[in-house]
Coordinates of C-alpha atoms and ligand atoms in Angstrom, one line a residue:
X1 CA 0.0 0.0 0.0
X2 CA 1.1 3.7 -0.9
X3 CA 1.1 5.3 2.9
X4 CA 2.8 8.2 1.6
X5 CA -0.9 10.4 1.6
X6 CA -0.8 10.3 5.3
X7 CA 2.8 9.9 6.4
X8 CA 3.4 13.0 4.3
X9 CA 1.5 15.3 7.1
X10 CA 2.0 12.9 9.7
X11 CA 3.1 14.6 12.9
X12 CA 4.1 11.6 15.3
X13 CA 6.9 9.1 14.4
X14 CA 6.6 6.0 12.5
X15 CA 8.6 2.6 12.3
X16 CA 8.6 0.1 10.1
X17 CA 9.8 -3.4 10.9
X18 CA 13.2 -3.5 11.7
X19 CA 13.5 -0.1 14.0
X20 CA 10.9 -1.6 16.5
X21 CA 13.5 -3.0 18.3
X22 CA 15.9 0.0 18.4
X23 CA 12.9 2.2 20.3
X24 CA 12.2 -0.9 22.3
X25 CA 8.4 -2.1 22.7
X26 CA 8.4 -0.7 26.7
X27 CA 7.3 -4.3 27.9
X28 CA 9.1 -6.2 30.4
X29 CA 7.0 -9.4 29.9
X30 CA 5.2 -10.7 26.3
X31 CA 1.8 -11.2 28.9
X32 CA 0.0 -13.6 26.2
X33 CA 3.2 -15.8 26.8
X34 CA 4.6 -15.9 22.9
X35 CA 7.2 -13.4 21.4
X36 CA 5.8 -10.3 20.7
X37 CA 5.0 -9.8 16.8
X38 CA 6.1 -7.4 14.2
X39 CA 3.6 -4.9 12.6
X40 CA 4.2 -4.0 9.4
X41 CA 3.4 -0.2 10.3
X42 CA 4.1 1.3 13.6
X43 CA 2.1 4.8 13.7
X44 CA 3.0 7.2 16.8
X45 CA 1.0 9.8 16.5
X46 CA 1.5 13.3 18.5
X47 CA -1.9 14.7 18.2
X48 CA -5.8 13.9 18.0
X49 CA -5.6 15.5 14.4
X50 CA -2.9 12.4 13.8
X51 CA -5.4 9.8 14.9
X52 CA -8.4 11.5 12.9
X53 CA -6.0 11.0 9.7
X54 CA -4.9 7.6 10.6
X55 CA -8.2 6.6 10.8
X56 CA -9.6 8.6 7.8
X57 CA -6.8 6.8 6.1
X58 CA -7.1 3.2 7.2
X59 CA -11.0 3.3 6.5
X60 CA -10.7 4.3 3.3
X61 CA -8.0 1.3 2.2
X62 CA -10.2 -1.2 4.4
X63 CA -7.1 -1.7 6.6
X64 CA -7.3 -3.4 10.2
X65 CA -5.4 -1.8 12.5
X66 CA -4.8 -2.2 16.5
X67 CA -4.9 0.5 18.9
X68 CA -2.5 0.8 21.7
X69 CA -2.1 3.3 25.2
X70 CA 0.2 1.6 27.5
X71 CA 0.6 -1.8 25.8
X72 CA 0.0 -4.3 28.7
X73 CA -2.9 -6.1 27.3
X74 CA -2.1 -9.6 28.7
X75 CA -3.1 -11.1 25.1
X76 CA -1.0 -8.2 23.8
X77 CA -4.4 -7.5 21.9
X78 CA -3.1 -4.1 21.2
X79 CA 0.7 -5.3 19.1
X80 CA -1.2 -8.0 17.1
X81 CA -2.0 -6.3 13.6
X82 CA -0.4 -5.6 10.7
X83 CA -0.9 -1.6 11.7
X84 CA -0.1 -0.3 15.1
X85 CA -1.5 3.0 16.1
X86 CA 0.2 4.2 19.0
X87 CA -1.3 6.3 21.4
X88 CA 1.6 6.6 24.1
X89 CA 2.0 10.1 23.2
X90 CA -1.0 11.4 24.0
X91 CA 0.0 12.0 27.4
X92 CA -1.7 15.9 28.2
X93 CA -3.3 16.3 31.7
X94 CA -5.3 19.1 32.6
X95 CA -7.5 19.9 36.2
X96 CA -9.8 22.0 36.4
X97 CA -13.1 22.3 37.9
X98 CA -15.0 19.4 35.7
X99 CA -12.3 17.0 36.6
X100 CA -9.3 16.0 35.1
X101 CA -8.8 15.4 31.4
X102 CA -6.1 13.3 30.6
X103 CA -4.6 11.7 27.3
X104 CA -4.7 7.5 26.6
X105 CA -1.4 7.8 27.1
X106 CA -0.8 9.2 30.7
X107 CA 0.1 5.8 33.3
X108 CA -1.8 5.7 36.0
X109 CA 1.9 6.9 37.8
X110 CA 1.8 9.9 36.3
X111 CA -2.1 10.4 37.0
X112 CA -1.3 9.9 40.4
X113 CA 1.4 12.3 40.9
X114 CA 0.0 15.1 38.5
X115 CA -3.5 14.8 40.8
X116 CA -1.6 14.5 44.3
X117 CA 0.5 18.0 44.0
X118 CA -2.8 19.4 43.1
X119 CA -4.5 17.9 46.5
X120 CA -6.3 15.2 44.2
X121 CA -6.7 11.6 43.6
X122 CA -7.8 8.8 40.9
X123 CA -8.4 5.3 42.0
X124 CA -6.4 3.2 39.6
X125 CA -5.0 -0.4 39.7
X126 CA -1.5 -1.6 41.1
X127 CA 0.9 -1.4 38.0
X128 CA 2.1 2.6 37.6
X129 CA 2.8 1.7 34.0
X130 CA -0.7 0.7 33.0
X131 CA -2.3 3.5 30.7
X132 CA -5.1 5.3 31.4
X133 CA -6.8 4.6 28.0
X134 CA -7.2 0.6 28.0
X135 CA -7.5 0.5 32.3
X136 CA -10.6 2.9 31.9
X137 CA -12.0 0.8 28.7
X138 CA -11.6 -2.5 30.4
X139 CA -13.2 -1.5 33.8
X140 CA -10.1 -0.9 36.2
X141 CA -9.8 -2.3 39.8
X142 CA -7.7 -0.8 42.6
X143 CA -7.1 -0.8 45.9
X144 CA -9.7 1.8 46.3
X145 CA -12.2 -0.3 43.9
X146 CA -14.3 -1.4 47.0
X147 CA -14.9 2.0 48.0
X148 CA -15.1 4.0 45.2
X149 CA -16.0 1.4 42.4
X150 CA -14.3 0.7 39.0
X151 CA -11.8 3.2 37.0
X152 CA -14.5 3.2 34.7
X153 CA -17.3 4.2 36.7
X154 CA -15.2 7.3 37.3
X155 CA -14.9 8.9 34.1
X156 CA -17.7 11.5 32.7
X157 CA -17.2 11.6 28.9
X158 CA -14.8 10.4 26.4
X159 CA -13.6 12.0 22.8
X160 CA -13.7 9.5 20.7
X161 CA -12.5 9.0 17.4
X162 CA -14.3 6.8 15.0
X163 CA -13.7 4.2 12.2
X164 CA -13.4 6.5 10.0
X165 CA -12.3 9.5 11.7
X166 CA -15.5 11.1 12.7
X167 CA -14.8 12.3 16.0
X168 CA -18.0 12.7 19.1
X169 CA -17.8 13.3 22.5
X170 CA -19.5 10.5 24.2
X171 CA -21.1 11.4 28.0
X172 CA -24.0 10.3 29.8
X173 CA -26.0 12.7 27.2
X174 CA -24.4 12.5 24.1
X175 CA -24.2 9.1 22.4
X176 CA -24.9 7.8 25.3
X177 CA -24.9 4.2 24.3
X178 CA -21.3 4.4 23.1
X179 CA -20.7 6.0 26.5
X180 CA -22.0 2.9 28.1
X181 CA -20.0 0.4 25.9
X182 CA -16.7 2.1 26.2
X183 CA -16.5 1.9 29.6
X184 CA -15.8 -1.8 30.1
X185 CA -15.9 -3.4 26.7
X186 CA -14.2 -0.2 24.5
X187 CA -11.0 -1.7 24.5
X188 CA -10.6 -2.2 20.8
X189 CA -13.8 -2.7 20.0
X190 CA -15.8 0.8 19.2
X191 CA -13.6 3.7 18.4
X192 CA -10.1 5.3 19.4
X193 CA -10.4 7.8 22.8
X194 CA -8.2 10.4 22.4
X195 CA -9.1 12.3 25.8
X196 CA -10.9 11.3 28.8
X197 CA -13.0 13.0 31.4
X198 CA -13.0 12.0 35.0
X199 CA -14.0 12.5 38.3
X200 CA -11.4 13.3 40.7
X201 CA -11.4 12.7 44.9
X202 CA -9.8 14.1 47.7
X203 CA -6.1 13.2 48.4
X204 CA -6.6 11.1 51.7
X205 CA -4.7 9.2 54.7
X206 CA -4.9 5.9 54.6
X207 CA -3.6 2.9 56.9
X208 CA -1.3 -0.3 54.8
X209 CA -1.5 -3.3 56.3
X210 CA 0.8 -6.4 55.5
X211 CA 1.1 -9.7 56.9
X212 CA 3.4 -12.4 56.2
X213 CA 3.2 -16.1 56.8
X214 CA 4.8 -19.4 56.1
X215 CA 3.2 -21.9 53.5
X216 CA 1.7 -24.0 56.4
X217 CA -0.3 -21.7 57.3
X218 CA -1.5 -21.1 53.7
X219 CA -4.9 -23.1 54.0
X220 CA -6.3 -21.6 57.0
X221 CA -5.1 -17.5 56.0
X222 CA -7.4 -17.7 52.4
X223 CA -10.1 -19.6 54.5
X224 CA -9.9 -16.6 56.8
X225 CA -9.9 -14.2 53.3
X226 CA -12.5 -15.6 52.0
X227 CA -14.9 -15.3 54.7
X228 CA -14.1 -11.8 55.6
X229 CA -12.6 -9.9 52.1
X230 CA -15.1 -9.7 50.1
X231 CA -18.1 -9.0 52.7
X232 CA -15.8 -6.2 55.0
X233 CA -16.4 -2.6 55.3
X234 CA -16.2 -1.1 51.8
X235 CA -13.1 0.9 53.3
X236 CA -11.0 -2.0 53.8
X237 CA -9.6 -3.5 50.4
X238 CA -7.1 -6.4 51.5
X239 CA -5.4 -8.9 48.9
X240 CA -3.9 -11.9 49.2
X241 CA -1.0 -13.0 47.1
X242 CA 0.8 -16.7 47.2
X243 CA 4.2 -16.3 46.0
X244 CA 7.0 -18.9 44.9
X245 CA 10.5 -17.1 43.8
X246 CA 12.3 -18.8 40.7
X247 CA 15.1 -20.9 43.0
X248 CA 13.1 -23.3 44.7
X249 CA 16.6 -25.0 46.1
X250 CA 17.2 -21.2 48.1
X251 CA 17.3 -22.0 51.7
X252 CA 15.4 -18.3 52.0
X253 CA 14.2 -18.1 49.4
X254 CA 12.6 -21.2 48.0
X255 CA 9.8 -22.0 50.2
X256 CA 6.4 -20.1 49.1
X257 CA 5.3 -17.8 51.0
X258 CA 1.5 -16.3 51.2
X259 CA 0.7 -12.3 51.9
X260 CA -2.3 -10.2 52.9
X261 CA -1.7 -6.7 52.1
X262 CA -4.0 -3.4 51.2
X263 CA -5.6 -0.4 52.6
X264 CA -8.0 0.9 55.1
X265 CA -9.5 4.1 54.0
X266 CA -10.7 5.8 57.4
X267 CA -9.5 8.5 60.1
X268 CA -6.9 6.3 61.6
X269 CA -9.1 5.8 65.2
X270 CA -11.6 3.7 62.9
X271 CA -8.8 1.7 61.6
X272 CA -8.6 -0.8 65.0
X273 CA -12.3 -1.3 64.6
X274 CA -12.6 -2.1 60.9
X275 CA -9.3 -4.8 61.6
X276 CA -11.1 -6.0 64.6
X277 CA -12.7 -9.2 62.7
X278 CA -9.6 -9.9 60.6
X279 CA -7.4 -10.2 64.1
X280 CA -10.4 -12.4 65.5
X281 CA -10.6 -14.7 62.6
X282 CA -6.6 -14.9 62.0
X283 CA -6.1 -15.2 66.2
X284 CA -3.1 -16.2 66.6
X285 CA -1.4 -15.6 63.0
X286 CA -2.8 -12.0 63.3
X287 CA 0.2 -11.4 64.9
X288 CA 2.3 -11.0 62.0
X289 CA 0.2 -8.1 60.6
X290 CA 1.9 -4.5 60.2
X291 CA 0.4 -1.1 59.5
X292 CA 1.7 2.2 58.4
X293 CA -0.3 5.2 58.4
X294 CA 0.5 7.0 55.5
X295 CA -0.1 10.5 54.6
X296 CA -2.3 11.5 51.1
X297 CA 1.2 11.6 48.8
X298 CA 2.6 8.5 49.9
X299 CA -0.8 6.8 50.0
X300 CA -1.0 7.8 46.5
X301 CA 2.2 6.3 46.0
X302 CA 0.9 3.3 47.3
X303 CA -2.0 3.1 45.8
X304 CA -0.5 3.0 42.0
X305 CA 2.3 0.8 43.5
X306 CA 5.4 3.1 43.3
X307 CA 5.3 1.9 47.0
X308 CA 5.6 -1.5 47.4
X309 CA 3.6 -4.2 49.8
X310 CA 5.9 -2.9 52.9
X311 CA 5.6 0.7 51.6
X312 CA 9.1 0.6 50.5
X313 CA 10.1 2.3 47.1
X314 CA 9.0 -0.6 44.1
X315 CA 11.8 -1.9 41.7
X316 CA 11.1 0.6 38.1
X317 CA 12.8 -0.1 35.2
X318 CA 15.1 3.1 34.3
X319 CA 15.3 2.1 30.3
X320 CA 12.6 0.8 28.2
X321 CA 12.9 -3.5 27.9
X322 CA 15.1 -4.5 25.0
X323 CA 14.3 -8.2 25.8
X324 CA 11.3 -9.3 27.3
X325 CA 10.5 -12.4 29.7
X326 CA 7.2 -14.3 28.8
X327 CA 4.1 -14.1 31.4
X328 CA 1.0 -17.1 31.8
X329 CA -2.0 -16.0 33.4
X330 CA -5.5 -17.8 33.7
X331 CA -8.2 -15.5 35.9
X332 CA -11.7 -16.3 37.0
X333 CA -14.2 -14.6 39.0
X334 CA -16.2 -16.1 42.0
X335 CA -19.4 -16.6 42.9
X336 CA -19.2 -18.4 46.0
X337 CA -16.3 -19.3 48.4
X338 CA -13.7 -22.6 47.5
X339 CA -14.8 -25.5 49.3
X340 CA -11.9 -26.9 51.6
X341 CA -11.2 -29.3 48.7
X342 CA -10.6 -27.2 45.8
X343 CA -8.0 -24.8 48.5
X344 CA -6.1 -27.8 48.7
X345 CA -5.9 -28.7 45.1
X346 CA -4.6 -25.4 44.2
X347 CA -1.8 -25.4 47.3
X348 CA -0.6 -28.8 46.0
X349 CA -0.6 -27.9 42.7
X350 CA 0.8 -24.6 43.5
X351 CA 4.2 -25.9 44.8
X352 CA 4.6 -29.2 43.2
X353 CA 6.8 -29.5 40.2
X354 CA 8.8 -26.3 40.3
X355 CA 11.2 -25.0 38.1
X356 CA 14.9 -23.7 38.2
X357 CA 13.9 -19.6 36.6
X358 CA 10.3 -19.8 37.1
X359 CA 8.3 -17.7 38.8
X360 CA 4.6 -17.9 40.4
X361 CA 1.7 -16.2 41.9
X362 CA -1.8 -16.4 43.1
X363 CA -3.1 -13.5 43.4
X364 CA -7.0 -13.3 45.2
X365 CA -8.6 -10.3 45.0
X366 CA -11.5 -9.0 46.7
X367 CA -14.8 -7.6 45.4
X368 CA -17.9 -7.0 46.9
X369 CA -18.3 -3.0 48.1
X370 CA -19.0 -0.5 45.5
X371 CA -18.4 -3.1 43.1
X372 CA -21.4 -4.2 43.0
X373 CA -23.3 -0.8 42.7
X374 CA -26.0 -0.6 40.3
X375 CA -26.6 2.6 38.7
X376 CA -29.6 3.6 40.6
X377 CA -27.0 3.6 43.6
X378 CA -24.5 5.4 41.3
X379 CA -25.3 6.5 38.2
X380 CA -21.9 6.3 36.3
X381 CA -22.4 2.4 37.2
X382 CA -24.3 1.6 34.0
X383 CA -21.6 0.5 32.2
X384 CA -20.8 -2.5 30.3
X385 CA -18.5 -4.3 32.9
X386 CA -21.1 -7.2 34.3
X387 CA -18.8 -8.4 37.2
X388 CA -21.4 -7.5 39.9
X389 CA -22.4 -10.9 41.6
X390 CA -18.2 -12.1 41.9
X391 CA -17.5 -12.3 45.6
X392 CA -13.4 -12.7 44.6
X393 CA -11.4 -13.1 41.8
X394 CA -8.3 -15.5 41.4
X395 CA -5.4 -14.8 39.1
X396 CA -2.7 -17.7 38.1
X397 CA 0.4 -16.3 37.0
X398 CA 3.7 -17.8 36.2
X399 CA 6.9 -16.0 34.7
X400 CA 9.7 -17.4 32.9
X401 CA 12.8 -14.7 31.7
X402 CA 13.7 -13.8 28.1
X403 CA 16.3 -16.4 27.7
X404 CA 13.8 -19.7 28.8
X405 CA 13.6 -22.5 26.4
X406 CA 10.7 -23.7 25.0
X407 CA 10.2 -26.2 27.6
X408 CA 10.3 -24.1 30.1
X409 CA 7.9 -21.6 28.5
X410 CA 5.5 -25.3 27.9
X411 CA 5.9 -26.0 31.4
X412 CA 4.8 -22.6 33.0
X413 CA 1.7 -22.3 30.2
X414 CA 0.7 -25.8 31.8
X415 CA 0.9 -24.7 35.1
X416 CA -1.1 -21.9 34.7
X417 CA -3.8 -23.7 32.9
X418 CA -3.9 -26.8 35.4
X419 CA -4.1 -24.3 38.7
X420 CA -7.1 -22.7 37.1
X421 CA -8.6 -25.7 36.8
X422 CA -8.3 -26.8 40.2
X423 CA -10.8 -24.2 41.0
X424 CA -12.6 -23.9 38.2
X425 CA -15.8 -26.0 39.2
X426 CA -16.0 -23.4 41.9
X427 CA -15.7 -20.1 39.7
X428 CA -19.0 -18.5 38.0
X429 CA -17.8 -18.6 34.1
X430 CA -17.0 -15.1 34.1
X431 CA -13.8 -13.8 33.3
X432 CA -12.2 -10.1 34.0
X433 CA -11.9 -8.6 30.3
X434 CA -8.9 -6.8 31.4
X435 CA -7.3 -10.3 32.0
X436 CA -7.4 -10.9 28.3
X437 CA -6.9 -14.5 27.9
X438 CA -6.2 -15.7 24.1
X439 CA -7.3 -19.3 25.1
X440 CA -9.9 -18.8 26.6
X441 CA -12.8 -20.4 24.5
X442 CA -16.0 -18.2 24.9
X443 CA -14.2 -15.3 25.9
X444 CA -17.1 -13.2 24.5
X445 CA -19.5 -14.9 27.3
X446 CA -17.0 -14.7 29.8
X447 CA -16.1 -10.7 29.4
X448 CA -19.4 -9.6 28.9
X449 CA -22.5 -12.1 30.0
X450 CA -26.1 -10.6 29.1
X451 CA -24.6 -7.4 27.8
X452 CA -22.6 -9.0 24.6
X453 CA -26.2 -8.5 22.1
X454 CA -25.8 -4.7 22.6
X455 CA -22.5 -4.8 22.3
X456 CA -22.6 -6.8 19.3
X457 CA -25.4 -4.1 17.8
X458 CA -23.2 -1.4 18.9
X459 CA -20.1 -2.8 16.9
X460 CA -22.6 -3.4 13.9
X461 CA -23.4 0.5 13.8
X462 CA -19.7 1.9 14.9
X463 CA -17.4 -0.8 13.1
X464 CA -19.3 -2.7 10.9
X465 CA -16.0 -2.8 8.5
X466 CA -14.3 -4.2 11.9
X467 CA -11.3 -2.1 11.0
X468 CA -10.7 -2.5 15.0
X469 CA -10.1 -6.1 14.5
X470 CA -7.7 -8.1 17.1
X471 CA -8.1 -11.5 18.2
X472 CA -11.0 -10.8 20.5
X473 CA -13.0 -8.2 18.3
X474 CA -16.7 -8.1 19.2
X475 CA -18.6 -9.5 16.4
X476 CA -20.9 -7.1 14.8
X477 CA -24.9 -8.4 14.9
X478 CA -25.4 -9.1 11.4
X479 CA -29.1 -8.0 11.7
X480 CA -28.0 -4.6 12.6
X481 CA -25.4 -4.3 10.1
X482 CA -26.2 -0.8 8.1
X483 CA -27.8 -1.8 4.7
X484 CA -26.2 -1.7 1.7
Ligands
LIG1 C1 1.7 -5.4 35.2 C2 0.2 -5.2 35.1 C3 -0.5 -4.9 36.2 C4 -1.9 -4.7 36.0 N1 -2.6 -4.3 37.1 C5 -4.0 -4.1 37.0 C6 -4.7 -3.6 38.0 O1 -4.3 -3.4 39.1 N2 -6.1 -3.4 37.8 C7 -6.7 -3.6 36.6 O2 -7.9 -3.4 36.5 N3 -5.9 -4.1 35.6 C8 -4.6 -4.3 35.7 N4 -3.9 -4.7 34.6 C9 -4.6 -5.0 33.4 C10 -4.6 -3.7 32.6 O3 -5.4 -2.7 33.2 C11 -5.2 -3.9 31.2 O4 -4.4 -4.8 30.5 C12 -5.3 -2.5 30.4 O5 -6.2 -2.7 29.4 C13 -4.0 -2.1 29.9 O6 -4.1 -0.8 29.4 P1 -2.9 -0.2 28.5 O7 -3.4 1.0 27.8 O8 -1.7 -0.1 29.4 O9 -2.6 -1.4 27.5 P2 -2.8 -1.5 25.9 O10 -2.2 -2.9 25.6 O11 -2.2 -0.4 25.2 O12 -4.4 -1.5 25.7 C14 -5.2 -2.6 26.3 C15 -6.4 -2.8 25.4 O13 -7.1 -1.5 25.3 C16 -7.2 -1.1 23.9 N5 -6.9 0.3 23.9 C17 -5.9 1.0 24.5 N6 -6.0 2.3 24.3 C18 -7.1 2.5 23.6 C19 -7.8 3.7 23.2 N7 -7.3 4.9 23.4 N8 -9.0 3.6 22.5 C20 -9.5 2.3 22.3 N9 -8.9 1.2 22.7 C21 -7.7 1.3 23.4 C22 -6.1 -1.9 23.2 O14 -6.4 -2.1 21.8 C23 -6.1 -3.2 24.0 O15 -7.1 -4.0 23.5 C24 -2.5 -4.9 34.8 C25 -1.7 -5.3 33.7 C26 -0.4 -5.5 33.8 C27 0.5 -5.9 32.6

């Protein structure tokens, strides 16, 4: 194809194969678990105007292209196309008495300390590195989630460029059903944001807590979580993570190891009362829990995990990855607690058969709270993220570095998929769609439930060329395909 009509007034940079690994991809780990592939077009655009003519462009040559903000899609949904349009740029930030607008580009990091100097806050996930543009379009947990609700419920309208190039500002009264689908099934699927609107909160206190405990005591601490995590004051949002490092002969190192850690948003004389059922149910292993109190910066910090579990500084990269390890993760979400069995099945499996440079991690994360709002409680929760029943989710990770062998990389994709399935018969079907699994077989049912025929029509009327296509592109309806 002839690009030269739009890389003549193209303002961003562009690469073509080759070059892609001279500016580095920016990924420490290929999450879908297989190298990372090479686009035949790599377009970085600077400006909104940039993505209007990309998209002017691709329409009008029928090409499919992927759209990309931060690039940790665990199915690396956002590399896999032949055309890359790279929104890492788009990285303004601007507060002012609506909220604060904020490019696709702009990590929830930077969010977080662009918002704190200012006295302000975003709930966000974990990872500082994740963008703004796919966490808000996939939903967007936190440690705040079970107080203030998803990353998505906080956002108040979107600019969004179309297939096409058309560009609309979608809010709660302006195209309001794409307003709806964006936040929690937009990733990919219905347009290219180019600027998003959201609500911002307070800066606040907040207490950490982490506890720490030897893998005997494994079975009895998630028993303990399960009962009290996902049914405990909205305030307190407390993960628990089983961990296994990648010697398994260490002497330190090598056993696994399980975690609780999170927050407690409240005036710190509340915080003793809110804990008071966790250091019941734990009795005597509550005696390895810690707490900090931190003030609203470092509880920002925190929050978007430039802090880590003890509130010390977290390991960031200073460069951009030239190589990159390969990650497995299998997720599920929870309907009703494991039976005693099931917790059994996953510890065995969990440390049997380790490898020499491997790496795992449960990770079980609470829902419940203002997860499960409905939009008459809160209005911005009518939204197409269907997760409302889950009581917990579970997340099966391994990690093997960018010099494993194939065996190794067969071994930890095994592992991943057999721990899943030692809960499995417990889960609820559903799967978090910003967990994007590749292998997962009805992913469609398992993102999106009872919403996927309206977002199916919605594809139909906003992508019926499915220019947006990736490996997990909503299928248009073909009944509401425009005629002609
Ligand atoms: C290390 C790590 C930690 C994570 N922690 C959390 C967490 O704590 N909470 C949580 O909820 N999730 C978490 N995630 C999942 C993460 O939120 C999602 O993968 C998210 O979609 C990534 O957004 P991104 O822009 O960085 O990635 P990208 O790969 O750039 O984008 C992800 C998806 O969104 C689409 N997309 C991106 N930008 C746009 C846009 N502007 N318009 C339209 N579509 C777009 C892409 O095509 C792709 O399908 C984590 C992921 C990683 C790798």
């Amino acid at each position: 194809m002839d690009w030269s009509p739009l890389l003549q007034r193209w303002q961003g940079q562009v690469f073509r194969p080759g070059e892609r690994a001279e500016i580095g991809v920016g990924k420490q780990l290929a999450a879908a678990g297989r190298p990372l592939p090479t686009s035949a077009l790599w377009l970085r655009a600077r400006s909104e105007c940039d993505v209007r003519r990309a998209l002017d462009f691709l329409a009008r040559h029928e090409q499919g292209f992927a759209v990309r903000s931060g690039g940790h899609c665990f199915a690396d949904l956002s590399s896999h196309a032949e055309v890359v349009l790279d929104l890492s740029e788009l990285r303004r930030m601007e507060l002012n008495l609506q909220g604060l607008r904020a490019g696709p580009g702009v990590s929830a990091g930077e969010a977080s300390a662009f918002l704190t100097s200012r006295g302000r806050l975003l709930p966000t996930g974990g990872c500082p590195g994740v963008a703004l543009g796919g966490l808000a379009l996939v939903g967007g947990f936190g440690l705040l989630g079970r107080s203030h609700g998803l990353v998505c419920e906080q956002v108040q309208a979107l600019r969004v460029a179309l297939p096409g190039g058309d560009l609309v500002e979608a809010s709660a009264h302006h195209h309001a059903d794409l307003f709806w689908a964006l936040r929690g099934a937009g990733a990919g699927q219905f347009g290219v944001v180019t600027e998003l609107l959201f609500d911002t909160q307070p800066a606040q206190a907040l207490n950490v807590v982490h506890g720490r405990w030897s893998w005997d005591c494994a079975a009895d601490v998630i028993e303990a979580w399960q009962t009290l995590a996902p049914a405990a004051d909205p305030r307190v949002n407390l993960e628990l993570s089983l961990s296994a490092s990648d010697d398994p002969e260490d002497a330190d190192e090598g056993p696994p190891l399980i975690e609780l850690f999170g927050v407690v948003l409240a005036e710190a004389e509340e915080v003793p009362a809110l804990l008071a059922p966790w250091r019941r149910a734990l009795g005597s292993l509550a005696e390895a829990l810690c707490e900090w109190r931190l003030p609203a910066a470092a509880a920002a910090s925190y929050l978007c995990g430039r802090l880590d579990r003890r509130c010390e500084p977290a390991w960031q990269p200073s460069q951009p990855y030239r190589e990159h390890g390969y990650q497995f993760t299998k997720s599920g979400f929870f309907a009703q607690r494991l039976p005693a069995g099931a917790i059994q099945d996953l510890l065995a499996h969990f440390a049997a058969d380790r490898r020499y440079a491997q790496y795992r991690e449960l990770e079980l994360i609470p829902w419940g709270g203002a997860y499960t709002a409905t939009s008459d409680q809160r209005p911005h929760a009518d939204c197409a993220f269907s997760h409302r029943e889950a009581q917990f989710m579970i997340r099966h990770t391994a990690v093997v570095g960018a010099r494993s062998n194939a065996e190794l990389r067969a071994h930890a994709r095994r592992w991943a998929q057999a721990s899943r399935a030692t809960v499995a018969a417990a889960g609820n079907g559903r799967v978090y769609q910003g967990y994007a699994d590749l292998e997962l077989p009805q992913w469609a049912q398992a993102y999106y439930g009872a919403d996927l025929p309206r977002l199916r029509a919605l594809k139909s009327r906003h992508d019926p060329w499915l220019l947006m296509q990736h490996a997990q592109a909503i299928e248009p309806s073909f009944q509401d395909l425009p005629k002609g």
